[in-house]
CSV table of C-alpha atoms in Angstrom, one decimal:
chain,number,residue,atom,x,y,z
K,1,UNK,CA,20.2,-43.9,-27.3
K,2,UNK,CA,16.5,-42.7,-27.7
K,3,UNK,CA,15.2,-42.5,-30.7
K,4,UNK,CA,17.3,-44.2,-33.1
K,5,UNK,CA,15.9,-46.5,-35.9
K,6,UNK,CA,12.1,-46.2,-34.6
K,7,UNK,CA,9.6,-45.0,-37.4
K,8,UNK,CA,8.8,-41.8,-37.0
K,9,UNK,CA,5.1,-43.0,-36.3
K,10,UNK,CA,6.2,-44.3,-32.8
K,11,UNK,CA,6.5,-42.2,-29.5
K,12,UNK,CA,9.9,-41.0,-29.0
K,13,UNK,CA,10.7,-40.6,-25.1
K,14,UNK,CA,12.6,-37.7,-23.6
K,15,UNK,CA,15.5,-37.7,-21.5
K,16,UNK,CA,16.7,-35.7,-18.8
K,17,UNK,CA,18.9,-33.0,-20.3
K,18,UNK,CA,22.4,-33.5,-18.9
K,19,UNK,CA,25.7,-31.8,-20.1
K,20,UNK,CA,26.9,-35.3,-21.2
K,21,UNK,CA,24.0,-36.8,-23.0
K,22,UNK,CA,23.6,-33.3,-25.1
K,23,UNK,CA,27.1,-32.7,-25.9
K,24,UNK,CA,26.8,-33.6,-29.4
K,25,UNK,CA,24.4,-31.0,-29.9
K,26,UNK,CA,25.2,-28.3,-27.7
K,27,UNK,CA,26.1,-26.9,-23.9
K,28,UNK,CA,23.7,-27.5,-20.7
K,29,UNK,CA,24.5,-24.0,-18.9
K,30,UNK,CA,23.9,-24.3,-15.2
K,31,UNK,CA,25.4,-24.3,-11.8
K,32,UNK,CA,27.5,-27.5,-11.9
K,33,UNK,CA,30.3,-28.5,-9.5
K,34,UNK,CA,32.3,-26.1,-8.0
K,35,UNK,CA,32.5,-22.2,-9.0
K,36,UNK,CA,35.2,-21.8,-11.4
K,37,UNK,CA,36.5,-18.9,-9.6
K,38,UNK,CA,34.7,-16.6,-6.4
K,39,UNK,CA,34.4,-12.7,-7.1
K,40,UNK,CA,33.1,-9.8,-5.0
K,41,UNK,CA,35.0,-10.4,-2.0
K,42,UNK,CA,34.0,-14.3,-2.2
K,43,UNK,CA,30.3,-13.4,-2.1
K,44,UNK,CA,29.5,-14.6,-5.7
K,45,UNK,CA,30.8,-17.9,-7.3
K,46,UNK,CA,31.6,-17.7,-11.3
K,47,UNK,CA,30.6,-20.7,-13.4
K,48,UNK,CA,32.7,-19.6,-16.4
K,49,UNK,CA,32.2,-19.8,-19.8
K,50,UNK,CA,29.4,-22.7,-20.1
K,51,UNK,CA,28.6,-22.4,-23.7
K,52,UNK,CA,30.2,-22.2,-27.1
K,53,UNK,CA,29.0,-19.1,-28.5
K,54,UNK,CA,29.9,-19.1,-32.1
K,55,UNK,CA,28.4,-16.5,-34.5
K,56,UNK,CA,29.4,-15.9,-37.9
K,57,UNK,CA,30.0,-12.2,-39.3
K,58,UNK,CA,27.2,-10.6,-37.9
K,59,UNK,CA,27.2,-9.7,-33.9
K,60,UNK,CA,26.4,-12.0,-31.2
K,61,UNK,CA,23.0,-10.6,-29.9
K,62,UNK,CA,20.7,-10.8,-27.0
K,63,UNK,CA,17.0,-11.0,-27.6
K,64,UNK,CA,13.7,-12.1,-25.5
K,65,UNK,CA,11.5,-15.0,-26.9
K,66,UNK,CA,8.0,-14.9,-25.6
K,67,UNK,CA,6.3,-18.3,-26.6
K,68,UNK,CA,3.1,-20.0,-26.3
K,69,UNK,CA,3.3,-23.1,-24.0
K,70,UNK,CA,3.4,-26.7,-25.6
K,71,UNK,CA,2.6,-29.7,-23.9
K,72,UNK,CA,3.2,-33.8,-24.1
K,73,UNK,CA,2.7,-35.7,-26.1
K,74,UNK,CA,4.5,-33.6,-28.4
K,75,UNK,CA,4.0,-33.7,-32.2
K,76,UNK,CA,7.3,-32.8,-34.3
K,77,UNK,CA,6.4,-31.7,-37.6
K,78,UNK,CA,9.7,-30.0,-38.5
K,79,UNK,CA,13.2,-29.1,-37.5
K,80,UNK,CA,15.2,-25.8,-38.5
K,81,UNK,CA,18.8,-25.2,-37.9
K,82,UNK,CA,21.0,-22.1,-38.2
K,83,UNK,CA,24.0,-22.0,-40.7
K,84,UNK,CA,25.2,-18.6,-39.1
K,85,UNK,CA,25.2,-19.3,-35.3
K,86,UNK,CA,24.8,-21.4,-32.1
K,87,UNK,CA,21.7,-20.0,-30.2
K,88,UNK,CA,21.6,-20.1,-26.5
K,89,UNK,CA,18.2,-20.4,-24.5
K,90,UNK,CA,18.1,-19.1,-20.9
K,91,UNK,CA,14.8,-19.5,-19.1
K,92,UNK,CA,13.0,-16.7,-17.1
K,93,UNK,CA,11.2,-18.0,-14.6
K,94,UNK,CA,10.2,-21.5,-14.0
K,95,UNK,CA,10.2,-22.6,-17.6
K,96,UNK,CA,10.5,-26.8,-17.8
K,97,UNK,CA,11.5,-26.8,-21.7
K,98,UNK,CA,11.4,-29.6,-24.3
K,99,UNK,CA,14.4,-29.8,-26.6
K,100,UNK,CA,14.2,-31.7,-29.5
K,101,UNK,CA,18.1,-32.3,-31.8
K,102,UNK,CA,19.1,-34.5,-34.4
K,103,UNK,CA,22.5,-35.4,-36.2
K,104,UNK,CA,22.8,-34.2,-39.7
K,105,UNK,CA,22.3,-37.0,-42.3
K,106,UNK,CA,23.1,-35.7,-45.7
K,107,UNK,CA,21.6,-32.3,-45.4
K,108,UNK,CA,18.2,-33.4,-43.3
K,109,UNK,CA,17.5,-34.4,-39.7
K,110,UNK,CA,18.7,-38.0,-38.6
K,111,UNK,CA,17.0,-39.7,-35.8
K,112,UNK,CA,15.8,-37.4,-33.2
K,113,UNK,CA,16.6,-37.3,-29.6
K,114,UNK,CA,14.0,-35.2,-27.1
K,115,UNK,CA,15.3,-33.5,-24.0
K,116,UNK,CA,13.9,-31.9,-20.8
K,117,UNK,CA,15.5,-29.0,-19.3
K,118,UNK,CA,14.5,-28.5,-15.5
K,119,UNK,CA,13.7,-25.0,-14.4
K,120,UNK,CA,16.4,-22.2,-14.4
K,121,UNK,CA,18.8,-24.3,-16.8
K,122,UNK,CA,19.9,-23.3,-20.0
K,123,UNK,CA,21.1,-24.8,-23.0
K,124,UNK,CA,23.0,-23.5,-26.2
K,125,UNK,CA,22.6,-25.3,-29.5
K,126,UNK,CA,25.4,-25.2,-31.5
K,127,UNK,CA,25.8,-23.8,-35.0
K,128,UNK,CA,24.0,-25.9,-37.6
K,129,UNK,CA,22.3,-28.3,-35.2
K,130,UNK,CA,18.9,-29.7,-36.4
K,131,UNK,CA,16.6,-28.8,-33.6
K,132,UNK,CA,12.6,-28.3,-33.0
K,133,UNK,CA,11.3,-24.7,-32.3
K,134,UNK,CA,11.2,-23.5,-28.9
K,135,UNK,CA,8.7,-25.6,-26.8
K,136,UNK,CA,8.0,-24.4,-23.1
K,137,UNK,CA,6.3,-26.8,-21.1
K,138,UNK,CA,5.7,-24.6,-18.0
K,139,UNK,CA,6.1,-21.3,-16.9
K,140,UNK,CA,5.5,-18.1,-18.5
K,141,UNK,CA,7.5,-19.3,-21.8
K,142,UNK,CA,10.0,-16.3,-21.8
K,143,UNK,CA,13.6,-16.9,-22.9
K,144,UNK,CA,16.6,-14.7,-22.9
K,145,UNK,CA,18.3,-15.6,-26.1
K,146,UNK,CA,21.9,-15.3,-27.1
K,147,UNK,CA,22.1,-15.6,-31.3
K,148,UNK,CA,23.3,-14.4,-34.7
K,149,UNK,CA,22.1,-10.9,-35.3
K,150,UNK,CA,22.7,-9.8,-38.7
K,151,UNK,CA,21.1,-9.3,-42.2
K,152,UNK,CA,22.0,-12.7,-43.6
K,153,UNK,CA,19.3,-15.5,-44.0
K,154,UNK,CA,20.2,-18.0,-41.2
K,155,UNK,CA,17.2,-20.5,-41.0
K,156,UNK,CA,16.9,-23.8,-42.8
K,157,UNK,CA,14.0,-25.6,-42.0
K,158,UNK,CA,13.0,-29.4,-42.6
K,159,UNK,CA,9.3,-30.5,-42.8
K,160,UNK,CA,9.1,-34.4,-41.7
K,161,UNK,CA,6.6,-36.4,-44.2
K,162,UNK,CA,5.2,-38.0,-40.9
K,163,UNK,CA,5.1,-36.1,-37.8
K,164,UNK,CA,6.8,-37.5,-34.9
K,165,UNK,CA,5.1,-37.6,-31.2
K,166,UNK,CA,7.3,-37.2,-28.5
K,167,UNK,CA,5.9,-38.5,-25.3
A,1,UNK,CA,19.1,13.4,-11.9
A,2,UNK,CA,19.3,11.4,-8.6
A,3,UNK,CA,22.8,11.6,-7.1
A,4,UNK,CA,24.2,14.5,-8.6
A,5,UNK,CA,26.2,16.6,-6.0
A,6,UNK,CA,25.4,15.0,-3.1
A,7,UNK,CA,28.2,14.1,-0.5
A,8,UNK,CA,29.0,10.6,-0.2
A,9,UNK,CA,28.0,10.3,3.3
A,10,UNK,CA,24.3,11.3,2.3
A,11,UNK,CA,21.8,8.6,1.4
A,12,UNK,CA,21.2,7.8,-2.6
A,13,UNK,CA,17.9,7.1,-3.3
A,14,UNK,CA,17.0,4.3,-6.3
A,15,UNK,CA,15.0,4.7,-9.4
A,16,UNK,CA,13.0,2.0,-11.1
A,17,UNK,CA,14.9,0.7,-13.8
A,18,UNK,CA,13.9,2.0,-17.2
A,19,UNK,CA,15.3,1.8,-20.7
A,20,UNK,CA,15.5,5.8,-21.0
A,21,UNK,CA,17.0,6.4,-17.7
A,22,UNK,CA,19.6,3.7,-18.1
A,23,UNK,CA,20.5,4.6,-21.3
A,24,UNK,CA,23.7,6.2,-20.8
A,25,UNK,CA,25.0,3.0,-18.9
A,26,UNK,CA,23.7,0.4,-20.8
A,27,UNK,CA,20.8,-1.4,-22.0
A,28,UNK,CA,17.4,-2.9,-20.2
A,29,UNK,CA,16.3,-6.4,-21.9
A,30,UNK,CA,12.7,-7.1,-21.4
A,31,UNK,CA,9.7,-7.6,-23.0
A,32,UNK,CA,8.6,-4.3,-24.0
A,33,UNK,CA,6.0,-2.8,-26.6
A,34,UNK,CA,5.4,-5.3,-29.6
A,35,UNK,CA,7.6,-8.2,-30.6
A,36,UNK,CA,10.0,-7.5,-33.7
A,37,UNK,CA,8.8,-10.3,-35.4
A,38,UNK,CA,6.9,-13.4,-35.0
A,39,UNK,CA,8.5,-17.0,-35.1
A,40,UNK,CA,7.3,-20.7,-34.7
A,41,UNK,CA,3.9,-20.5,-36.9
A,42,UNK,CA,2.9,-17.4,-35.0
A,43,UNK,CA,3.6,-18.7,-31.9
A,44,UNK,CA,6.3,-17.2,-30.0
A,45,UNK,CA,7.3,-13.1,-30.5
A,46,UNK,CA,10.9,-12.3,-30.9
A,47,UNK,CA,11.9,-9.4,-29.3
A,48,UNK,CA,15.2,-8.7,-31.2
A,49,UNK,CA,18.7,-7.4,-30.4
A,50,UNK,CA,18.2,-5.7,-27.0
A,51,UNK,CA,21.7,-5.3,-26.1
A,52,UNK,CA,24.8,-3.9,-27.3
A,53,UNK,CA,27.0,-6.8,-27.0
A,54,UNK,CA,30.5,-5.2,-27.2
A,55,UNK,CA,33.4,-8.0,-26.5
A,56,UNK,CA,37.1,-7.2,-27.4
A,57,UNK,CA,39.3,-9.7,-28.9
A,58,UNK,CA,38.3,-12.6,-26.7
A,59,UNK,CA,35.2,-14.5,-27.6
A,60,UNK,CA,31.8,-13.4,-26.0
A,61,UNK,CA,30.8,-16.0,-23.3
A,62,UNK,CA,27.8,-17.1,-21.3
A,63,UNK,CA,28.5,-17.8,-17.6
A,64,UNK,CA,26.6,-18.5,-14.5
A,65,UNK,CA,26.9,-16.5,-11.4
A,66,UNK,CA,25.7,-17.5,-8.2
A,67,UNK,CA,25.6,-14.5,-5.6
A,68,UNK,CA,24.8,-14.2,-1.9
A,69,UNK,CA,22.0,-11.8,-1.4
A,70,UNK,CA,22.4,-7.8,-0.5
A,71,UNK,CA,20.1,-5.7,0.9
A,72,UNK,CA,18.9,-2.2,1.4
A,73,UNK,CA,20.4,0.4,3.0
A,74,UNK,CA,23.2,-0.7,0.9
A,75,UNK,CA,26.7,-0.1,1.6
A,76,UNK,CA,28.5,1.2,-2.0
A,77,UNK,CA,32.5,0.9,-1.1
A,78,UNK,CA,33.6,0.1,-4.6
A,79,UNK,CA,32.9,0.4,-8.4
A,80,UNK,CA,34.7,-1.7,-11.2
A,81,UNK,CA,34.6,-1.4,-14.8
A,82,UNK,CA,35.5,-3.9,-17.2
A,83,UNK,CA,37.8,-2.3,-20.3
A,84,UNK,CA,37.3,-5.5,-22.9
A,85,UNK,CA,33.6,-6.1,-23.0
A,86,UNK,CA,29.9,-5.2,-22.3
A,87,UNK,CA,28.6,-7.8,-19.5
A,88,UNK,CA,24.9,-8.5,-19.4
A,89,UNK,CA,23.0,-10.1,-16.2
A,90,UNK,CA,19.9,-12.0,-16.9
A,91,UNK,CA,18.5,-13.0,-13.8
A,92,UNK,CA,17.0,-16.6,-13.0
A,93,UNK,CA,14.1,-16.8,-11.1
A,94,UNK,CA,12.4,-14.1,-9.1
A,95,UNK,CA,15.7,-11.8,-8.8
A,96,UNK,CA,15.3,-8.1,-7.8
A,97,UNK,CA,18.5,-6.4,-8.3
A,98,UNK,CA,19.9,-3.2,-7.1
A,99,UNK,CA,22.6,-1.9,-9.7
A,100,UNK,CA,24.6,0.8,-9.2
A,101,UNK,CA,26.3,2.9,-12.2
A,102,UNK,CA,28.5,6.0,-12.6
A,103,UNK,CA,29.7,8.1,-15.3
A,104,UNK,CA,33.6,8.1,-15.7
A,105,UNK,CA,35.2,11.7,-14.4
A,106,UNK,CA,38.6,11.7,-15.3
A,107,UNK,CA,39.3,7.8,-14.6
A,108,UNK,CA,36.9,7.8,-11.4
A,109,UNK,CA,33.3,7.2,-11.0
A,110,UNK,CA,31.4,10.4,-10.9
A,111,UNK,CA,28.3,10.8,-8.9
A,112,UNK,CA,26.6,7.4,-8.9
A,113,UNK,CA,23.1,6.5,-9.8
A,114,UNK,CA,21.2,3.5,-8.5
A,115,UNK,CA,18.6,1.4,-10.2
A,116,UNK,CA,16.3,-1.3,-9.4
A,117,UNK,CA,15.7,-4.5,-11.9
A,118,UNK,CA,12.3,-5.9,-11.5
A,119,UNK,CA,12.2,-9.7,-11.6
A,120,UNK,CA,12.6,-11.2,-15.1
A,121,UNK,CA,14.2,-8.2,-16.2
A,122,UNK,CA,17.9,-8.3,-17.7
A,123,UNK,CA,20.4,-5.3,-18.2
A,124,UNK,CA,23.6,-5.0,-20.1
A,125,UNK,CA,26.4,-2.9,-18.7
A,126,UNK,CA,28.3,-1.3,-21.4
A,127,UNK,CA,32.1,-1.9,-21.8
A,128,UNK,CA,34.1,0.4,-19.4
A,129,UNK,CA,31.1,1.7,-17.6
A,130,UNK,CA,31.8,1.9,-13.5
A,131,UNK,CA,29.1,-0.5,-11.8
A,132,UNK,CA,29.0,-1.8,-8.3
A,133,UNK,CA,29.3,-5.5,-8.0
A,134,UNK,CA,26.0,-7.7,-8.6
A,135,UNK,CA,23.7,-7.5,-5.8
A,136,UNK,CA,20.4,-9.5,-5.8
A,137,UNK,CA,17.8,-8.2,-3.2
A,138,UNK,CA,15.4,-11.5,-3.5
A,139,UNK,CA,15.3,-14.7,-5.0
A,140,UNK,CA,18.1,-17.0,-5.5
A,141,UNK,CA,20.8,-14.9,-6.7
A,142,UNK,CA,21.5,-16.6,-9.9
A,143,UNK,CA,22.2,-15.0,-13.4
A,144,UNK,CA,23.3,-15.9,-16.6
A,145,UNK,CA,26.1,-13.6,-17.8
A,146,UNK,CA,27.1,-12.5,-21.2
A,147,UNK,CA,30.6,-11.2,-20.9
A,148,UNK,CA,34.2,-10.9,-22.3
A,149,UNK,CA,35.8,-14.3,-22.2
A,150,UNK,CA,39.7,-14.2,-22.8
A,151,UNK,CA,43.2,-14.1,-21.0
A,152,UNK,CA,43.7,-10.3,-20.9
A,153,UNK,CA,42.9,-8.2,-17.6
A,154,UNK,CA,39.4,-7.2,-17.6
A,155,UNK,CA,38.7,-5.5,-14.5
A,156,UNK,CA,39.4,-2.0,-12.9
A,157,UNK,CA,38.4,-1.0,-9.7
A,158,UNK,CA,38.0,2.3,-7.7
A,159,UNK,CA,37.3,2.3,-3.7
A,160,UNK,CA,35.5,5.2,-2.1
A,161,UNK,CA,37.3,7.1,0.5
A,162,UNK,CA,33.9,7.1,2.0
A,163,UNK,CA,31.0,4.5,1.4
A,164,UNK,CA,27.8,5.5,0.2
A,165,UNK,CA,24.8,4.6,1.1
A,166,UNK,CA,22.0,3.5,-1.3
A,167,UNK,CA,18.4,3.4,0.6
């Protein structure tokens, strides 16, 4: 496992985003394997139900994020999590995306891992999973986002004493 | 209004997809106006809650559709609707999409209208609104889809006695 037991001052390498490797943190939403079934007279494949959308008492909503680009090496200074719901990022256009995630260790992020999502690949961060803020590495920085929509506070943050560099 | 009171044998023109024109049928999910608020230290705009996700007793899910391309003039032979939920189409890559929708007239589609969504623009068809099947006109024909996921039957179809040509 990349990143475990490294001091934060060392460089954390990034891994390609795969469903298996990302499973402890969320879902990879991509065309993988055969379609679940065909629709529209066989002209369209449905890859069915690829993300655990898990949203609390509010509604599930669809928003659009327009972000500035990030670059490597990336300085991870904080992580956040959303107690009220999962958050899916569905890239528009050719975005490659850096995703930092971490297990929870007593209410704080444990050792982070970093993944890179290829263009056209969406990802869903499970409810209450620590993650870095949206970090598009290429493309227009635009994403459709499926997450909690409601009035209750849904953001918890943790700032690191020492930034972690992701290479 | 385009398409009203035309015999089905005539060609129906398509309109650009705009939020106002599409409002009777669903939502346009795009970067429009100013962001609702800024996040990530001002580096990312959130265009918040741009679709009425309205799903019955199942879960909201995220799937991926991979469709063959369609072309104009398009032969609309049937329409369908989903009694259990809205259905959002979020294009991956440079898809331009033809969207045929119709009001309900006594349990059947009334006079259809046709819209064209520009690349990068998502759309959400409201629950129980008659629409044609997914018809990408360009790009790879790939879409993230946010809709009802569950066991109950969620498809009603109507075939036209005479196909409608959309130009």
